[in-house]
Amino acid sequence: MTEQFAATPSPPYYAVIFTALRTAEDAGYGDTADRMSELAKTMSGYLGIESTRGPEGLGITVSYWSNEEAIAAWKAEAEHQQAQERGKREWYLHYELRVARVERAYSGPHGRTKPGSDRP
Amino acid sequence: MTEQFAATPSPPYYAVIFTALRTAEDAGYGDTADRMSELAKTMSGYLGIESTRGPEGLGITVSYWSNEEAIAAWKAEAEHQQAQERGKREWYLHYELRVARVERAYSGPHGRTKPGSDRP
């Protein structure tokens, strides 16, 4: 991912916060995760994604969406539904998924250029 | 951290999503981060925290709070204010902070026991 931060617009918009602990084996997870990142970008209302995973297997992915309808359409997307099912069966020991309405947003520190971006 | 997932109540509640890219040097960051995690737990309205950092330095920390008043009190806490200032000066190349109202939440996969928890 060349851009680690999501270039979201002014609030309000929506965030899907997905916290997950992986199983030990990859079993196609990496390829599917990459494919889902690309597929999400093609969805109407997609605003961006921020994702990281620590050495102990805990991952947090936050995807940003214009509205609830866009989130519902992404949840129902056919290829994404297959990935969700594999995730439940094979890839995740546990996950928490929260849908939240972003009310306020800030960037910092002031005076530094954002890495990987041409924006100040 | 013994508990990687926050045991949040039924929505609505609030999430503070903090995505940050660290500078290379530690410069006391680890000790301060641990201290802030302990201090946050003592605040009224604190519900829990989920945090991870990848090998390339991108960290996502999501803290959960009962209401906006609790978030404002935590932001204004004196020792936390000092940590925020050091973060801006020394520890972060860039960060995005978003305050969001959690509307819906789900756990999974069904039928698996949550790691590090005595809850089903």
JSON list of C-alpha atoms in Angstrom, two decimals:
[
{"chain": "A", "resi": 1, "resn": "MET", "atom": "CA", "xyz": [0.00, 0.00, 0.00]},
{"chain": "A", "resi": 2, "resn": "THR", "atom": "CA", "xyz": [1.58, 3.26, -1.11]},
{"chain": "A", "resi": 3, "resn": "GLU", "atom": "CA", "xyz": [-0.75, 5.41, 0.98]},
{"chain": "A", "resi": 4, "resn": "GLN", "atom": "CA", "xyz": [-0.95, 4.38, 4.62]},
{"chain": "A", "resi": 5, "resn": "PHE", "atom": "CA", "xyz": [-3.42, 7.07, 5.63]},
{"chain": "A", "resi": 6, "resn": "ALA", "atom": "CA", "xyz": [-6.92, 7.42, 4.23]},
{"chain": "A", "resi": 7, "resn": "ALA", "atom": "CA", "xyz": [-7.58, 10.81, 2.63]},
{"chain": "A", "resi": 8, "resn": "THR", "atom": "CA", "xyz": [-11.06, 11.18, 4.07]},
{"chain": "A", "resi": 9, "resn": "PRO", "atom": "CA", "xyz": [-13.29, 14.23, 3.50]},
{"chain": "A", "resi": 10, "resn": "SER", "atom": "CA", "xyz": [-14.73, 16.45, 6.21]},
{"chain": "A", "resi": 11, "resn": "PRO", "atom": "CA", "xyz": [-17.05, 14.56, 8.60]},
{"chain": "A", "resi": 12, "resn": "PRO", "atom": "CA", "xyz": [-19.61, 13.18, 8.84]},
{"chain": "A", "resi": 13, "resn": "TYR", "atom": "CA", "xyz": [-18.80, 9.86, 7.19]},
{"chain": "A", "resi": 14, "resn": "TYR", "atom": "CA", "xyz": [-18.65, 6.27, 8.40]},
{"chain": "A", "resi": 15, "resn": "ALA", "atom": "CA", "xyz": [-15.91, 3.98, 9.71]},
{"chain": "A", "resi": 16, "resn": "VAL", "atom": "CA", "xyz": [-15.95, 0.19, 9.87]},
{"chain": "A", "resi": 17, "resn": "ILE", "atom": "CA", "xyz": [-13.52, -0.82, 12.62]},
{"chain": "A", "resi": 18, "resn": "PHE", "atom": "CA", "xyz": [-12.44, -4.46, 12.22]},
{"chain": "A", "resi": 19, "resn": "THR", "atom": "CA", "xyz": [-10.18, -5.85, 14.95]},
{"chain": "A", "resi": 20, "resn": "ALA", "atom": "CA", "xyz": [-9.13, -9.46, 14.38]},
{"chain": "A", "resi": 21, "resn": "LEU", "atom": "CA", "xyz": [-6.77, -12.10, 15.69]},
{"chain": "A", "resi": 22, "resn": "ARG", "atom": "CA", "xyz": [-5.53, -14.41, 12.93]},
{"chain": "A", "resi": 23, "resn": "THR", "atom": "CA", "xyz": [-5.05, -18.14, 12.97]},
{"chain": "A", "resi": 24, "resn": "ALA", "atom": "CA", "xyz": [-1.48, -19.37, 12.47]},
{"chain": "A", "resi": 25, "resn": "GLU", "atom": "CA", "xyz": [-1.70, -20.53, 8.84]},
{"chain": "A", "resi": 26, "resn": "ASP", "atom": "CA", "xyz": [-1.99, -18.22, 5.85]},
{"chain": "A", "resi": 27, "resn": "ALA", "atom": "CA", "xyz": [-4.18, -20.54, 3.73]},
{"chain": "A", "resi": 28, "resn": "GLY", "atom": "CA", "xyz": [-4.68, -17.95, 1.00]},
{"chain": "A", "resi": 29, "resn": "TYR", "atom": "CA", "xyz": [-5.36, -15.10, 3.41]},
{"chain": "A", "resi": 30, "resn": "GLY", "atom": "CA", "xyz": [-2.78, -12.69, 2.00]},
{"chain": "A", "resi": 31, "resn": "ASP", "atom": "CA", "xyz": [-3.95, -12.99, -1.61]},
{"chain": "A", "resi": 32, "resn": "THR", "atom": "CA", "xyz": [-7.59, -12.61, -0.61]},
{"chain": "A", "resi": 33, "resn": "ALA", "atom": "CA", "xyz": [-6.85, -9.60, 1.61]},
{"chain": "A", "resi": 34, "resn": "ASP", "atom": "CA", "xyz": [-5.04, -7.89, -1.28]},
{"chain": "A", "resi": 35, "resn": "ARG", "atom": "CA", "xyz": [-7.91, -8.70, -3.66]},
{"chain": "A", "resi": 36, "resn": "MET", "atom": "CA", "xyz": [-10.49, -7.35, -1.19]},
{"chain": "A", "resi": 37, "resn": "SER", "atom": "CA", "xyz": [-8.52, -4.10, -0.81]},
{"chain": "A", "resi": 38, "resn": "GLU", "atom": "CA", "xyz": [-8.60, -3.66, -4.59]},
{"chain": "A", "resi": 39, "resn": "LEU", "atom": "CA", "xyz": [-12.26, -4.64, -4.86]},
{"chain": "A", "resi": 40, "resn": "ALA", "atom": "CA", "xyz": [-13.33, -2.25, -2.09]},
{"chain": "A", "resi": 41, "resn": "LYS", "atom": "CA", "xyz": [-11.80, 0.65, -4.04]},
{"chain": "A", "resi": 42, "resn": "THR", "atom": "CA", "xyz": [-14.25, 0.00, -6.88]},
{"chain": "A", "resi": 43, "resn": "MET", "atom": "CA", "xyz": [-17.31, 0.32, -4.61]},
{"chain": "A", "resi": 44, "resn": "SER", "atom": "CA", "xyz": [-19.49, 3.41, -4.61]},
{"chain": "A", "resi": 45, "resn": "GLY", "atom": "CA", "xyz": [-19.03, 5.42, -1.42]},
{"chain": "A", "resi": 46, "resn": "TYR", "atom": "CA", "xyz": [-15.58, 3.99, -0.59]},
{"chain": "A", "resi": 47, "resn": "LEU", "atom": "CA", "xyz": [-13.37, 6.68, 0.99]},
{"chain": "A", "resi": 48, "resn": "GLY", "atom": "CA", "xyz": [-10.22, 4.82, 2.04]},
{"chain": "A", "resi": 49, "resn": "ILE", "atom": "CA", "xyz": [-8.67, 2.27, 4.36]},
{"chain": "A", "resi": 50, "resn": "GLU", "atom": "CA", "xyz": [-6.07, 2.13, 7.14]},
{"chain": "A", "resi": 51, "resn": "SER", "atom": "CA", "xyz": [-4.74, -1.25, 8.18]},
{"chain": "A", "resi": 52, "resn": "THR", "atom": "CA", "xyz": [-1.93, -2.70, 10.27]},
{"chain": "A", "resi": 53, "resn": "ARG", "atom": "CA", "xyz": [-1.04, -5.99, 11.95]},
{"chain": "A", "resi": 54, "resn": "GLY", "atom": "CA", "xyz": [1.33, -6.56, 14.84]},
{"chain": "A", "resi": 55, "resn": "PRO", "atom": "CA", "xyz": [3.84, -9.38, 15.31]},
{"chain": "A", "resi": 56, "resn": "GLU", "atom": "CA", "xyz": [1.44, -11.28, 17.58]},
{"chain": "A", "resi": 57, "resn": "GLY", "atom": "CA", "xyz": [-1.26, -11.52, 14.91]},
{"chain": "A", "resi": 58, "resn": "LEU", "atom": "CA", "xyz": [-3.62, -8.77, 16.07]},
{"chain": "A", "resi": 59, "resn": "GLY", "atom": "CA", "xyz": [-4.80, -6.71, 13.12]},
{"chain": "A", "resi": 60, "resn": "ILE", "atom": "CA", "xyz": [-6.87, -3.55, 13.01]},
{"chain": "A", "resi": 61, "resn": "THR", "atom": "CA", "xyz": [-8.38, -2.45, 9.70]},
{"chain": "A", "resi": 62, "resn": "VAL", "atom": "CA", "xyz": [-10.51, 0.67, 9.50]},
{"chain": "A", "resi": 63, "resn": "SER", "atom": "CA", "xyz": [-12.34, 1.29, 6.23]},
{"chain": "A", "resi": 64, "resn": "TYR", "atom": "CA", "xyz": [-14.14, 4.57, 5.58]},
{"chain": "A", "resi": 65, "resn": "TRP", "atom": "CA", "xyz": [-17.41, 5.01, 3.70]},
{"chain": "A", "resi": 66, "resn": "SER", "atom": "CA", "xyz": [-19.71, 7.87, 2.69]},
{"chain": "A", "resi": 67, "resn": "ASN", "atom": "CA", "xyz": [-22.82, 6.42, 4.26]},
{"chain": "A", "resi": 68, "resn": "GLU", "atom": "CA", "xyz": [-24.50, 3.31, 5.66]},
{"chain": "A", "resi": 69, "resn": "GLU", "atom": "CA", "xyz": [-25.82, 2.30, 2.23]},
{"chain": "A", "resi": 70, "resn": "ALA", "atom": "CA", "xyz": [-22.26, 2.00, 0.91]},
{"chain": "A", "resi": 71, "resn": "ILE", "atom": "CA", "xyz": [-21.33, -0.23, 3.86]},
{"chain": "A", "resi": 72, "resn": "ALA", "atom": "CA", "xyz": [-24.35, -2.46, 3.27]},
{"chain": "A", "resi": 73, "resn": "ALA", "atom": "CA", "xyz": [-23.49, -2.80, -0.44]},
{"chain": "A", "resi": 74, "resn": "TRP", "atom": "CA", "xyz": [-19.89, -3.76, 0.37]},
{"chain": "A", "resi": 75, "resn": "LYS", "atom": "CA", "xyz": [-21.02, -6.32, 2.96]},
{"chain": "A", "resi": 76, "resn": "ALA", "atom": "CA", "xyz": [-23.36, -7.87, 0.35]},
{"chain": "A", "resi": 77, "resn": "GLU", "atom": "CA", "xyz": [-20.84, -7.87, -2.55]},
{"chain": "A", "resi": 78, "resn": "ALA", "atom": "CA", "xyz": [-20.64, -11.47, -3.83]},
{"chain": "A", "resi": 79, "resn": "GLU", "atom": "CA", "xyz": [-16.87, -11.99, -3.86]},
{"chain": "A", "resi": 80, "resn": "HIS", "atom": "CA", "xyz": [-16.57, -10.22, -0.51]},
{"chain": "A", "resi": 81, "resn": "GLN", "atom": "CA", "xyz": [-19.25, -12.52, 0.94]},
{"chain": "A", "resi": 82, "resn": "GLN", "atom": "CA", "xyz": [-17.16, -15.55, -0.05]},
{"chain": "A", "resi": 83, "resn": "ALA", "atom": "CA", "xyz": [-14.12, -13.98, 1.62]},
{"chain": "A", "resi": 84, "resn": "GLN", "atom": "CA", "xyz": [-16.13, -13.27, 4.77]},
{"chain": "A", "resi": 85, "resn": "GLU", "atom": "CA", "xyz": [-17.18, -16.93, 4.93]},
{"chain": "A", "resi": 86, "resn": "ARG", "atom": "CA", "xyz": [-13.60, -18.17, 4.51]},
{"chain": "A", "resi": 87, "resn": "GLY", "atom": "CA", "xyz": [-12.51, -15.71, 7.18]},
{"chain": "A", "resi": 88, "resn": "LYS", "atom": "CA", "xyz": [-15.00, -17.11, 9.66]},
{"chain": "A", "resi": 89, "resn": "ARG", "atom": "CA", "xyz": [-14.08, -20.72, 8.83]},
{"chain": "A", "resi": 90, "resn": "GLU", "atom": "CA", "xyz": [-10.31, -20.49, 8.39]},
{"chain": "A", "resi": 91, "resn": "TRP", "atom": "CA", "xyz": [-8.58, -17.20, 9.10]},
{"chain": "A", "resi": 92, "resn": "TYR", "atom": "CA", "xyz": [-9.86, -15.63, 12.29]},
{"chain": "A", "resi": 93, "resn": "LEU", "atom": "CA", "xyz": [-9.65, -16.86, 15.86]},
{"chain": "A", "resi": 94, "resn": "HIS", "atom": "CA", "xyz": [-11.76, -13.92, 16.94]},
{"chain": "A", "resi": 95, "resn": "TYR", "atom": "CA", "xyz": [-12.92, -10.60, 15.56]},
{"chain": "A", "resi": 96, "resn": "GLU", "atom": "CA", "xyz": [-14.87, -7.53, 16.62]},
{"chain": "A", "resi": 97, "resn": "LEU", "atom": "CA", "xyz": [-16.57, -5.41, 13.97]},
{"chain": "A", "resi": 98, "resn": "ARG", "atom": "CA", "xyz": [-17.97, -1.98, 14.79]},
{"chain": "A", "resi": 99, "resn": "VAL", "atom": "CA", "xyz": [-19.77, 0.47, 12.51]},
{"chain": "A", "resi": 100, "resn": "ALA", "atom": "CA", "xyz": [-19.33, 4.07, 13.63]},
{"chain": "A", "resi": 101, "resn": "ARG", "atom": "CA", "xyz": [-20.24, 7.54, 12.41]},
{"chain": "A", "resi": 102, "resn": "VAL", "atom": "CA", "xyz": [-17.20, 9.82, 12.33]},
{"chain": "A", "resi": 103, "resn": "GLU", "atom": "CA", "xyz": [-18.17, 13.16, 13.88]},
{"chain": "A", "resi": 104, "resn": "ARG", "atom": "CA", "xyz": [-14.82, 14.98, 14.10]},
{"chain": "A", "resi": 105, "resn": "ALA", "atom": "CA", "xyz": [-11.36, 14.47, 12.62]},
{"chain": "A", "resi": 106, "resn": "TYR", "atom": "CA", "xyz": [-7.90, 15.99, 13.10]},
{"chain": "A", "resi": 107, "resn": "SER", "atom": "CA", "xyz": [-4.48, 15.57, 11.47]},
{"chain": "A", "resi": 108, "resn": "GLY", "atom": "CA", "xyz": [-1.04, 16.30, 12.81]},
{"chain": "A", "resi": 109, "resn": "PRO", "atom": "CA", "xyz": [1.58, 17.19, 13.73]},
{"chain": "A", "resi": 110, "resn": "HIS", "atom": "CA", "xyz": [1.25, 20.58, 12.11]},
{"chain": "A", "resi": 111, "resn": "GLY", "atom": "CA", "xyz": [4.17, 21.65, 9.97]},
{"chain": "A", "resi": 112, "resn": "ARG", "atom": "CA", "xyz": [5.17, 18.17, 8.87]},
{"chain": "A", "resi": 113, "resn": "THR", "atom": "CA", "xyz": [4.51, 16.76, 5.42]},
{"chain": "A", "resi": 114, "resn": "LYS", "atom": "CA", "xyz": [2.37, 13.67, 5.34]},
{"chain": "A", "resi": 115, "resn": "PRO", "atom": "CA", "xyz": [4.46, 10.67, 4.26]},
{"chain": "A", "resi": 116, "resn": "GLY", "atom": "CA", "xyz": [3.50, 9.12, 0.94]},
{"chain": "A", "resi": 117, "resn": "SER", "atom": "CA", "xyz": [1.33, 12.05, -0.04]},
{"chain": "A", "resi": 118, "resn": "ASP", "atom": "CA", "xyz": [1.70, 15.16, -2.13]},
{"chain": "A", "resi": 119, "resn": "ARG", "atom": "CA", "xyz": [-0.61, 17.04, 0.20]},
{"chain": "A", "resi": 120, "resn": "PRO", "atom": "CA", "xyz": [0.84, 19.34, 2.88]},
{"chain": "B", "resi": 1, "resn": "MET", "atom": "CA", "xyz": [-1.68, -6.30, 27.43]},
{"chain": "B", "resi": 2, "resn": "THR", "atom": "CA", "xyz": [-3.49, -9.43, 28.57]},
{"chain": "B", "resi": 3, "resn": "GLU", "atom": "CA", "xyz": [-6.75, -8.57, 26.82]},
{"chain": "B", "resi": 4, "resn": "GLN", "atom": "CA", "xyz": [-6.37, -7.71, 23.14]},
{"chain": "B", "resi": 5, "resn": "PHE", "atom": "CA", "xyz": [-10.06, -7.03, 22.53]},
{"chain": "B", "resi": 6, "resn": "ALA", "atom": "CA", "xyz": [-12.09, -4.34, 24.29]},
{"chain": "B", "resi": 7, "resn": "ALA", "atom": "CA", "xyz": [-15.13, -5.72, 26.10]},
{"chain": "B", "resi": 8, "resn": "THR", "atom": "CA", "xyz": [-17.43, -2.91, 25.04]},
{"chain": "B", "resi": 9, "resn": "PRO", "atom": "CA", "xyz": [-21.13, -2.71, 25.99]},
{"chain": "B", "resi": 10, "resn": "SER", "atom": "CA", "xyz": [-24.03, -2.54, 23.55]},
{"chain": "B", "resi": 11, "resn": "PRO", "atom": "CA", "xyz": [-23.91, 0.56, 21.32]},
{"chain": "B", "resi": 12, "resn": "PRO", "atom": "CA", "xyz": [-24.16, 3.47, 21.26]},
{"chain": "B", "resi": 13, "resn": "TYR", "atom": "CA", "xyz": [-20.77, 4.48, 22.63]},
{"chain": "B", "resi": 14, "resn": "TYR", "atom": "CA", "xyz": [-17.78, 6.37, 21.21]},
{"chain": "B", "resi": 15, "resn": "ALA", "atom": "CA", "xyz": [-14.53, 5.37, 19.52]},
{"chain": "B", "resi": 16, "resn": "VAL", "atom": "CA", "xyz": [-11.37, 7.45, 19.17]},
{"chain": "B", "resi": 17, "resn": "ILE", "atom": "CA", "xyz": [-9.49, 6.10, 16.15]},
{"chain": "B", "resi": 18, "resn": "PHE", "atom": "CA", "xyz": [-5.83, 7.13, 16.24]},
{"chain": "B", "resi": 19, "resn": "THR", "atom": "CA", "xyz": [-3.72, 6.12, 13.22]},
{"chain": "B", "resi": 20, "resn": "ALA", "atom": "CA", "xyz": [-0.07, 7.15, 13.50]},
{"chain": "B", "resi": 21, "resn": "LEU", "atom": "CA", "xyz": [3.26, 6.67, 11.81]},
{"chain": "B", "resi": 22, "resn": "ARG", "atom": "CA", "xyz": [6.13, 6.73, 14.31]},
{"chain": "B", "resi": 23, "resn": "THR", "atom": "CA", "xyz": [9.53, 8.33, 14.03]},
{"chain": "B", "resi": 24, "resn": "ALA", "atom": "CA", "xyz": [12.51, 5.96, 14.11]},
{"chain": "B", "resi": 25, "resn": "GLU", "atom": "CA", "xyz": [13.73, 6.61, 17.65]},
{"chain": "B", "resi": 26, "resn": "ASP", "atom": "CA", "xyz": [11.92, 5.39, 20.77]},
{"chain": "B", "resi": 27, "resn": "ALA", "atom": "CA", "xyz": [12.91, 8.37, 23.00]},
{"chain": "B", "resi": 28, "resn": "GLY", "atom": "CA", "xyz": [10.73, 7.23, 25.88]},
{"chain": "B", "resi": 29, "resn": "TYR", "atom": "CA", "xyz": [7.75, 6.43, 23.72]},
{"chain": "B", "resi": 30, "resn": "GLY", "atom": "CA", "xyz": [7.22, 2.87, 24.99]},
{"chain": "B", "resi": 31, "resn": "ASP", "atom": "CA", "xyz": [7.20, 3.82, 28.67]},
{"chain": "B", "resi": 32, "resn": "THR", "atom": "CA", "xyz": [4.86, 6.73, 28.05]},
{"chain": "B", "resi": 33, "resn": "ALA", "atom": "CA", "xyz": [2.50, 4.62, 25.95]},
{"chain": "B", "resi": 34, "resn": "ASP", "atom": "CA", "xyz": [2.29, 2.02, 28.72]},
{"chain": "B", "resi": 35, "resn": "ARG", "atom": "CA", "xyz": [1.69, 4.73, 31.32]},
{"chain": "B", "resi": 36, "resn": "MET", "atom": "CA", "xyz": [-1.06, 6.33, 29.21]},
{"chain": "B", "resi": 37, "resn": "SER", "atom": "CA", "xyz": [-2.78, 2.94, 28.82]},
{"chain": "B", "resi": 38, "resn": "GLU", "atom": "CA", "xyz": [-2.83, 2.54, 32.60]},
{"chain": "B", "resi": 39, "resn": "LEU", "atom": "CA", "xyz": [-3.92, 6.13, 33.18]},
{"chain": "B", "resi": 40, "resn": "ALA", "atom": "CA", "xyz": [-6.78, 5.91, 30.66]},
{"chain": "B", "resi": 41, "resn": "LYS", "atom": "CA", "xyz": [-8.21, 2.95, 32.61]},
{"chain": "B", "resi": 42, "resn": "THR", "atom": "CA", "xyz": [-8.68, 5.20, 35.64]},
{"chain": "B", "resi": 43, "resn": "MET", "atom": "CA", "xyz": [-10.79, 7.72, 33.70]},
{"chain": "B", "resi": 44, "resn": "SER", "atom": "CA", "xyz": [-14.56, 7.89, 34.07]},
{"chain": "B", "resi": 45, "resn": "GLY", "atom": "CA", "xyz": [-16.32, 6.59, 30.97]},
{"chain": "B", "resi": 46, "resn": "TYR", "atom": "CA", "xyz": [-13.36, 4.53, 29.72]},
{"chain": "B", "resi": 47, "resn": "LEU", "atom": "CA", "xyz": [-14.59, 1.31, 28.09]},
{"chain": "B", "resi": 48, "resn": "GLY", "atom": "CA", "xyz": [-11.46, -0.29, 26.64]},
{"chain": "B", "resi": 49, "resn": "ILE", "atom": "CA", "xyz": [-8.70, -0.10, 24.05]},
{"chain": "B", "resi": 50, "resn": "GLU", "atom": "CA", "xyz": [-7.47, -2.05, 21.02]},
{"chain": "B", "resi": 51, "resn": "SER", "atom": "CA", "xyz": [-4.01, -1.30, 19.67]},
{"chain": "B", "resi": 52, "resn": "THR", "atom": "CA", "xyz": [-1.52, -2.77, 17.24]},
{"chain": "B", "resi": 53, "resn": "ARG", "atom": "CA", "xyz": [1.55, -1.65, 15.30]},
{"chain": "B", "resi": 54, "resn": "GLY", "atom": "CA", "xyz": [3.00, -3.21, 12.16]},
{"chain": "B", "resi": 55, "resn": "PRO", "atom": "CA", "xyz": [6.67, -3.76, 11.29]},
{"chain": "B", "resi": 56, "resn": "GLU", "atom": "CA", "xyz": [6.76, -0.59, 9.18]},
{"chain": "B", "resi": 57, "resn": "GLY", "atom": "CA", "xyz": [5.79, 1.66, 12.09]},
{"chain": "B", "resi": 58, "resn": "LEU", "atom": "CA", "xyz": [2.11, 2.25, 11.32]},
{"chain": "B", "resi": 59, "resn": "GLY", "atom": "CA", "xyz": [0.05, 1.95, 14.48]},
{"chain": "B", "resi": 60, "resn": "ILE", "atom": "CA", "xyz": [-3.70, 1.99, 14.96]},
{"chain": "B", "resi": 61, "resn": "THR", "atom": "CA", "xyz": [-5.11, 2.50, 18.46]},
{"chain": "B", "resi": 62, "resn": "VAL", "atom": "CA", "xyz": [-8.85, 2.61, 19.04]},
{"chain": "B", "resi": 63, "resn": "SER", "atom": "CA", "xyz": [-10.03, 3.62, 22.51]},
{"chain": "B", "resi": 64, "resn": "TYR", "atom": "CA", "xyz": [-13.68, 3.33, 23.50]},
{"chain": "B", "resi": 65, "resn": "TRP", "atom": "CA", "xyz": [-15.61, 5.74, 25.71]},
{"chain": "B", "resi": 66, "resn": "SER", "atom": "CA", "xyz": [-19.15, 6.08, 27.09]},
{"chain": "B", "resi": 67, "resn": "ASN", "atom": "CA", "xyz": [-19.74, 9.56, 25.76]},
{"chain": "B", "resi": 68, "resn": "GLU", "atom": "CA", "xyz": [-18.15, 12.73, 24.37]},
{"chain": "B", "resi": 69, "resn": "GLU", "atom": "CA", "xyz": [-17.67, 14.20, 27.85]},
{"chain": "B", "resi": 70, "resn": "ALA", "atom": "CA", "xyz": [-15.40, 11.29, 28.80]},
{"chain": "B", "resi": 71, "resn": "ILE", "atom": "CA", "xyz": [-13.31, 11.87, 25.64]},
{"chain": "B", "resi": 72, "resn": "ALA", "atom": "CA", "xyz": [-12.98, 15.59, 26.43]},
{"chain": "B", "resi": 73, "resn": "ALA", "atom": "CA", "xyz": [-11.88, 14.84, 30.01]},
{"chain": "B", "resi": 74, "resn": "TRP", "atom": "CA", "xyz": [-9.24, 12.38, 28.78]},
{"chain": "B", "resi": 75, "resn": "LYS", "atom": "CA", "xyz": [-7.95, 14.85, 26.18]},
{"chain": "B", "resi": 76, "resn": "ALA", "atom": "CA", "xyz": [-7.61, 17.50, 28.92]},
{"chain": "B", "resi": 77, "resn": "GLU", "atom": "CA", "xyz": [-5.99, 15.24, 31.55]},
{"chain": "B", "resi": 78, "resn": "ALA", "atom": "CA", "xyz": [-2.75, 16.92, 32.61]},
{"chain": "B", "resi": 79, "resn": "GLU", "atom": "CA", "xyz": [-0.29, 14.04, 32.24]},
{"chain": "B", "resi": 80, "resn": "HIS", "atom": "CA", "xyz": [-1.96, 13.02, 28.99]},
{"chain": "B", "resi": 81, "resn": "GLN", "atom": "CA", "xyz": [-1.59, 16.57, 27.68]},
{"chain": "B", "resi": 82, "resn": "GLN", "atom": "CA", "xyz": [2.17, 16.39, 28.30]},
{"chain": "B", "resi": 83, "resn": "ALA", "atom": "CA", "xyz": [2.29, 13.08, 26.42]},
{"chain": "B", "resi": 84, "resn": "GLN", "atom": "CA", "xyz": [0.32, 14.57, 23.52]},
{"chain": "B", "resi": 85, "resn": "GLU", "atom": "CA", "xyz": [2.82, 17.44, 23.28]},
{"chain": "B", "resi": 86, "resn": "ARG", "atom": "CA", "xyz": [5.81, 15.06, 23.27]},
{"chain": "B", "resi": 87, "resn": "GLY", "atom": "CA", "xyz": [4.04, 12.97, 20.64]},
{"chain": "B", "resi": 88, "resn": "LYS", "atom": "CA", "xyz": [3.67, 15.96, 18.35]},
{"chain": "B", "resi": 89, "resn": "ARG", "atom": "CA", "xyz": [7.27, 17.09, 18.89]},
{"chain": "B", "resi": 90, "resn": "GLU", "atom": "CA", "xyz": [9.14, 13.77, 18.97]},
{"chain": "B", "resi": 91, "resn": "TRP", "atom": "CA", "xyz": [7.24, 10.57, 18.26]},
{"chain": "B", "resi": 92, "resn": "TYR", "atom": "CA", "xyz": [4.92, 10.99, 15.31]},
{"chain": "B", "resi": 93, "resn": "LEU", "atom": "CA", "xyz": [5.72, 11.67, 11.67]},
{"chain": "B", "resi": 94, "resn": "HIS", "atom": "CA", "xyz": [2.01, 11.91, 10.97]},
{"chain": "B", "resi": 95, "resn": "TYR", "atom": "CA", "xyz": [-1.26, 11.02, 12.64]},
{"chain": "B", "resi": 96, "resn": "GLU", "atom": "CA", "xyz": [-4.97, 11.06, 11.94]},
{"chain": "B", "resi": 97, "resn": "LEU", "atom": "CA", "xyz": [-7.41, 11.21, 14.86]},
{"chain": "B", "resi": 98, "resn": "ARG", "atom": "CA", "xyz": [-11.11, 10.60, 14.38]},
{"chain": "B", "resi": 99, "resn": "VAL", "atom": "CA", "xyz": [-13.91, 10.65, 16.94]},
{"chain": "B", "resi": 100, "resn": "ALA", "atom": "CA", "xyz": [-16.81, 8.41, 15.98]},
{"chain": "B", "resi": 101, "resn": "ARG", "atom": "CA", "xyz": [-20.10, 7.24, 17.46]},
{"chain": "B", "resi": 102, "resn": "VAL", "atom": "CA", "xyz": [-20.37, 3.44, 17.36]},
{"chain": "B", "resi": 103, "resn": "GLU", "atom": "CA", "xyz": [-23.83, 2.54, 16.10]},
{"chain": "B", "resi": 104, "resn": "ARG", "atom": "CA", "xyz": [-23.61, -1.25, 15.67]},
{"chain": "B", "resi": 105, "resn": "ALA", "atom": "CA", "xyz": [-21.19, -3.97, 16.77]},
{"chain": "B", "resi": 106, "resn": "TYR", "atom": "CA", "xyz": [-20.67, -7.67, 16.04]},
{"chain": "B", "resi": 107, "resn": "SER", "atom": "CA", "xyz": [-18.35, -10.41, 17.30]},
{"chain": "B", "resi": 108, "resn": "GLY", "atom": "CA", "xyz": [-17.27, -13.63, 15.66]},
{"chain": "B", "resi": 109, "resn": "PRO", "atom": "CA", "xyz": [-16.71, -16.25, 14.52]},
{"chain": "B", "resi": 110, "resn": "HIS", "atom": "CA", "xyz": [-19.57, -17.91, 16.35]},
{"chain": "B", "resi": 111, "resn": "GLY", "atom": "CA", "xyz": [-18.69, -21.09, 18.22]},
{"chain": "B", "resi": 112, "resn": "ARG", "atom": "CA", "xyz": [-15.13, -20.06, 19.03]},
{"chain": "B", "resi": 113, "resn": "THR", "atom": "CA", "xyz": [-13.98, -18.95, 22.46]},
{"chain": "B", "resi": 114, "resn": "LYS", "atom": "CA", "xyz": [-12.54, -15.48, 22.59]},
{"chain": "B", "resi": 115, "resn": "PRO", "atom": "CA", "xyz": [-8.80, -15.66, 23.32]},
{"chain": "B", "resi": 116, "resn": "GLY", "atom": "CA", "xyz": [-7.73, -14.16, 26.62]},
{"chain": "B", "resi": 117, "resn": "SER", "atom": "CA", "xyz": [-11.27, -13.95, 27.93]},
{"chain": "B", "resi": 118, "resn": "ASP", "atom": "CA", "xyz": [-13.51, -16.03, 30.14]},
{"chain": "B", "resi": 119, "resn": "ARG", "atom": "CA", "xyz": [-16.53, -15.00, 28.12]},
{"chain": "B", "resi": 120, "resn": "PRO", "atom": "CA", "xyz": [-17.90, -17.31, 25.41]}
]
